[in-house]
Amino acid sequence: MRVFADKLPETLSRNLAPLYLVLGNEPLLLQESRIAIEQKAKEQGFEEKHQFTADSSLDWNEVYDRCQSMSLFSSRQLIEIDIPDSGINAAMGKTLSTLAQSLNQDVLLVIVGNKLTKAQESSSWFKTLSSQGCWVNCLTPDLSRLPQFVMARCKTLGLQPDAEAIQMLAQWHEGNLFALAQSLEKLTLLYPDGRLTLVRLEESLSRHNHFTAFHWVDALLEGKANRAQRILRQLASEDVEAIILIRTIQKELFQLLHMRQTMNTQPMNRVFEQYRVWQNKRPLYSAALQRLSIHHLRHMLQLLAQTEQRAKTQYSQPIWPLLQQLSLVFCLPEANLPLPN
């Protein structure tokens, strides 16, 4: 069974699964999910907790012994296994699958780790694990889902934001959900009536959004010029190295150019498969490929080369205006740009 992190409390209120896979890239949701599971487990008599990290020093025999032990004269046990940033390889997946099959009713197994790749989700070991328990999806909500996520958090806390307040909370906390949680807790104390307006937010909060080069790239692919410029200004204010952005967008431009050329002989879906574009990223690339011609992409690579040359040779000249110009060229259709012949 698969459930999104915001629906986990509702799922836990019905029953407790023997196994939980808490996986994703959002630290706040990972933390809240493991706490919610532990609290529910305590209510069901799982008073002992043993935590392991699945690194090279882990003695899996000790984990097996814990998972197979019975609680005739002791409390039931919660076994939590943290997966390192390197992720779950095939050997570890097989071990975890075997481990899950040895569980008894007095042992609850919780596996916590990063987001899986598509190949891992399709593997036999993952299918075995997810069929025996509950897969808790702890992915960071994308920009389109963030207002809905904010509204749900507000409702839980008894806050009543208007539409403008929801949009501002989403914009100010994008990429930093820990700060969002803290801000909402603060607002519950400041405004006991729960009403949130634009004026109240501006009086009470400061920006806590956290952007990366990848947020910038996604905005460029979608053709969202205003958002791309806003992200770029934020990155500049945080003194992000411009060369990091140059290298990031260089990789995307070369890939888009190759994909655009391949589209002359192959359908778009096959192009996506060839370049291993994830399903959730395909709408972004589709928008960019429909908007940008080969001529347009080559022009941007020329602009990028000029930007990199200035960054490496003319230290006294500001580099951010060139990146802002590149953002604008990337987002607008070719027909609207004064491109050279």
XYZ file of C-alpha atoms in Angstrom:
341
model
C 0.000 0.000 0.000
C 1.242 3.463 -0.881
C 0.240 6.580 1.048
C 1.427 10.176 0.907
C 2.918 11.556 4.100
C 0.072 14.020 4.710
C -2.408 11.103 4.702
C -0.369 8.914 7.075
C -2.148 10.006 10.310
C -5.485 9.001 8.772
C -4.053 5.621 7.758
C -2.546 5.054 11.213
C -5.892 5.785 12.863
C -7.342 2.716 11.111
C -4.595 0.167 11.668
C -0.861 -0.349 12.183
C 0.989 -2.177 9.385
C 3.802 -4.649 10.235
C 6.242 -2.756 7.992
C 6.708 0.869 6.929
C 8.889 2.183 4.111
C 9.346 5.884 4.860
C 11.076 7.191 1.741
C 11.543 10.580 0.140
C 13.552 13.768 -0.187
C 11.700 16.058 2.245
C 13.306 16.133 5.724
C 10.221 17.547 7.458
C 7.897 14.843 6.108
C 10.427 12.090 6.866
C 10.752 13.291 10.452
C 7.019 13.755 11.038
C 6.206 10.358 9.521
C 8.638 8.408 11.659
C 7.402 10.239 14.785
C 3.757 9.506 13.910
C 4.515 5.805 13.401
C 6.449 5.606 16.667
C 3.637 7.279 18.621
C 1.028 4.917 17.182
C 3.311 1.948 17.860
C 3.632 2.930 21.530
C -0.151 2.983 21.807
C -0.125 -0.613 20.514
C 2.465 -1.740 23.087
C 5.673 -1.364 21.072
C 7.634 0.166 23.934
C 11.149 -0.912 22.931
C 12.890 0.807 20.058
C 16.099 -0.346 18.363
C 17.678 1.809 15.701
C 20.241 0.690 13.099
C 22.058 2.380 10.231
C 22.536 0.213 7.154
C 26.160 1.156 6.503
C 29.191 -1.093 5.990
C 29.646 -1.601 9.743
C 26.132 -2.946 10.395
C 25.925 -6.495 11.762
C 22.821 -7.791 9.991
C 22.780 -10.859 12.262
C 21.947 -8.567 15.167
C 19.067 -7.081 13.173
C 17.798 -10.577 12.284
C 17.941 -11.611 15.947
C 15.893 -8.576 16.973
C 13.299 -9.118 14.244
C 12.813 -12.803 15.166
C 12.612 -12.324 18.929
C 9.300 -12.862 20.721
C 7.976 -10.722 23.562
C 6.563 -13.296 25.978
C 7.958 -11.449 29.010
C 8.993 -8.140 27.462
C 7.450 -5.310 25.484
C 6.936 -5.417 21.746
C 9.719 -3.929 19.623
C 10.016 -1.273 16.953
C 13.039 -1.832 14.699
C 14.082 1.230 12.708
C 16.673 0.979 9.925
C 18.123 4.186 8.468
C 19.377 3.943 4.899
C 22.511 6.026 4.123
C 22.502 8.707 1.411
C 24.100 6.216 -0.973
C 20.704 4.489 -1.065
C 19.571 0.879 -1.302
C 21.519 -1.341 -3.672
C 20.272 -4.708 -4.955
C 22.101 -6.719 -2.273
C 20.724 -4.582 0.553
C 17.250 -4.712 -0.981
C 17.369 -8.492 -1.036
C 18.525 -8.546 2.603
C 15.687 -6.241 3.655
C 13.193 -8.375 1.738
C 14.377 -11.518 3.544
C 14.320 -9.657 6.838
C 10.719 -8.547 6.320
C 9.623 -12.154 5.755
C 10.986 -13.139 9.196
C 8.861 -10.641 11.149
C 6.381 -11.694 13.806
C 3.462 -9.819 15.354
C 5.623 -8.445 18.183
C 8.039 -6.654 15.850
C 7.344 -3.530 13.783
C 9.928 -2.743 11.080
C 10.420 0.837 9.853
C 12.839 1.551 6.995
C 13.740 5.229 6.455
C 15.620 6.461 3.398
C 15.879 8.726 0.374
C 13.657 8.797 -2.677
C 13.952 5.684 -4.824
C 14.806 5.614 -8.494
C 12.310 4.232 -11.016
C 14.476 1.127 -11.369
C 14.383 0.546 -7.597
C 10.602 0.973 -7.505
C 10.315 -1.716 -10.186
C 12.686 -4.166 -8.466
C 11.445 -7.454 -7.029
C 12.767 -6.691 -3.536
C 10.861 -3.398 -3.373
C 7.652 -4.997 -4.631
C 8.016 -7.628 -1.893
C 8.554 -5.020 0.819
C 5.750 -2.694 -0.280
C 3.295 -5.603 -0.572
C 3.960 -6.582 3.051
C 3.512 -3.133 4.507
C 2.957 0.556 3.837
C 5.070 2.766 1.582
C 5.003 6.340 2.935
C 5.836 8.795 0.163
C 7.733 11.773 1.643
C 8.475 13.780 -1.490
C 8.691 17.567 -1.416
C 5.463 18.930 -2.940
C 6.116 20.693 -6.239
C 5.111 24.302 -6.774
C 1.697 23.409 -8.206
C 0.814 21.322 -5.107
C 2.441 23.583 -2.533
C -0.595 25.884 -1.967
C -2.754 22.802 -1.337
C -0.107 21.512 1.082
C -0.036 24.884 2.887
C -3.830 24.925 3.149
C -3.882 21.428 4.662
C -1.254 22.388 7.269
C -3.201 25.530 8.142
C -6.436 23.575 8.558
C -4.745 21.145 10.952
C -3.616 24.082 13.110
C -6.962 25.886 12.981
C -5.669 28.683 10.766
C -7.892 30.292 8.134
C -5.757 31.889 5.408
C -7.303 33.731 2.490
C -6.213 32.958 -1.072
C -3.507 35.647 -1.144
C -2.085 34.457 2.182
C -1.843 30.884 0.907
C 0.069 31.996 -2.185
C 2.449 34.134 -0.122
C 3.121 31.351 2.382
C 3.870 28.993 -0.492
C 6.208 31.431 -2.241
C 8.037 32.489 0.912
C 8.684 28.917 2.096
C 9.291 27.033 -1.137
C 12.084 24.500 -0.618
C 12.079 25.023 3.161
C 9.163 23.202 4.761
C 10.799 23.222 8.190
C 10.576 27.024 8.092
C 6.942 26.775 6.952
C 6.082 24.597 9.952
C 7.797 27.073 12.292
C 6.055 30.051 10.676
C 2.616 28.472 11.024
C 3.255 27.654 14.680
C 4.271 31.284 15.211
C 1.126 32.536 13.481
C -1.117 30.416 15.724
C 0.379 32.219 18.723
C 0.218 35.695 17.176
C -3.351 35.414 15.887
C -5.615 33.333 18.164
C -8.573 34.002 15.857
C -6.735 32.049 13.149
C -7.390 34.544 10.361
C -4.422 35.038 8.037
C -4.262 37.887 5.537
C -1.543 39.380 3.376
C -1.117 42.287 5.793
C -0.751 40.014 8.816
C 1.853 37.855 7.072
C 3.912 40.855 5.972
C 3.844 42.184 9.524
C 4.823 38.864 11.113
C 7.049 36.867 8.764
C 10.119 37.195 6.609
C 11.033 35.160 3.551
C 12.336 31.650 4.201
C 12.300 30.223 0.691
C 15.279 28.156 -0.331
C 16.052 27.749 -3.999
C 18.666 25.693 -5.793
C 19.980 25.728 -9.341
C 17.465 22.975 -10.119
C 14.503 25.194 -9.190
C 15.869 27.747 -11.665
C 16.232 25.123 -14.396
C 12.655 23.870 -13.881
C 11.309 27.422 -14.210
C 13.315 27.909 -17.413
C 12.061 24.664 -18.924
C 8.464 25.665 -18.210
C 9.053 29.106 -19.727
C 8.099 30.925 -16.519
C 10.192 34.057 -16.954
C 9.056 35.925 -13.823
C 9.618 32.923 -11.600
C 13.030 32.246 -13.133
C 14.098 35.853 -12.507
C 12.806 35.730 -8.929
C 14.772 32.546 -8.235
C 17.866 34.036 -9.854
C 17.654 37.148 -7.651
C 17.350 34.948 -4.573
C 20.383 32.863 -5.587
C 22.374 36.039 -6.220
C 21.454 37.414 -2.785
C 22.689 34.171 -1.216
C 26.050 34.502 -3.048
C 25.617 31.253 -4.962
C 28.579 30.746 -7.284
C 27.549 31.820 -10.786
C 29.747 29.127 -12.315
C 27.523 26.488 -10.655
C 24.510 27.902 -12.493
C 26.480 28.105 -15.737
C 27.500 24.445 -15.534
C 23.958 23.363 -14.596
C 22.263 25.186 -17.466
C 25.023 24.172 -19.899
C 24.208 20.497 -19.311
C 20.492 21.153 -19.868
C 21.055 23.137 -23.066
C 23.239 20.457 -24.638
C 20.702 17.779 -23.734
C 17.827 19.837 -25.137
C 19.764 20.417 -28.347
C 20.451 16.689 -28.775
C 16.832 15.833 -27.944
C 15.571 18.449 -30.409
C 17.738 16.967 -33.160
C 16.584 13.440 -32.323
C 12.934 14.543 -32.562
C 13.404 14.890 -36.322
C 13.458 11.098 -36.632
C 11.768 9.795 -33.468
C 8.538 10.528 -31.547
C 8.875 12.509 -28.342
C 8.055 9.617 -26.003
C 10.882 7.567 -27.473
C 13.223 10.553 -27.136
C 12.312 10.803 -23.441
C 13.061 7.114 -22.973
C 16.385 7.402 -24.782
C 17.499 10.299 -22.570
C 16.010 8.753 -19.420
C 13.712 11.661 -18.592
C 11.575 10.894 -15.524
C 7.814 10.912 -15.937
C 7.326 13.911 -13.627
C 9.901 15.896 -15.649
C 8.486 15.111 -19.077
C 5.899 17.949 -19.094
C 8.739 20.430 -18.393
C 10.934 19.122 -21.210
C 7.938 18.863 -23.529
C 7.146 22.547 -22.962
C 10.760 23.535 -23.618
C 11.146 21.398 -26.750
C 7.944 22.757 -28.260
C 9.068 26.329 -27.546
C 12.751 26.179 -28.480
C 14.119 25.536 -31.957
C 17.595 24.202 -32.742
C 18.585 27.729 -33.832
C 17.280 29.137 -30.546
C 19.192 26.577 -28.467
C 22.436 27.247 -30.337
C 21.988 30.967 -29.767
C 21.620 30.366 -26.038
C 24.770 28.250 -26.000
C 26.590 31.204 -27.557
C 25.209 33.500 -24.847
C 26.266 30.994 -22.215
C 29.800 30.848 -23.646
C 30.014 34.653 -23.422
C 28.742 34.501 -19.842
C 31.316 31.899 -18.863
C 34.129 33.841 -20.523
C 33.223 36.967 -18.549
C 32.949 34.980 -15.319
C 36.468 33.604 -15.796
C 38.276 36.641 -17.204
C 36.511 39.886 -16.316
C 36.233 39.667 -12.549
C 35.216 43.303 -12.152
C 32.206 42.933 -14.455
C 28.915 41.710 -12.930
C 27.839 38.308 -14.223
C 24.232 38.232 -12.999
C 22.812 40.574 -15.692
C 24.007 38.109 -18.354
C 22.352 35.231 -16.507
C 19.150 37.282 -16.302
C 19.344 37.904 -20.056
C 19.855 34.181 -20.666
C 16.816 33.421 -18.499
C 14.661 35.758 -20.559
C 15.868 34.298 -23.871
C 15.240 30.775 -22.549
C 11.659 31.486 -21.517
C 10.323 33.369 -24.534
C 9.349 31.839 -27.887
C 11.809 32.443 -30.697
C 9.315 34.589 -32.608
C 9.380 37.153 -29.775
C 13.156 37.476 -29.670
C 15.524 39.555 -31.809
C 17.737 36.560 -32.579
C 20.503 36.954 -35.149
C 20.356 35.135 -38.469
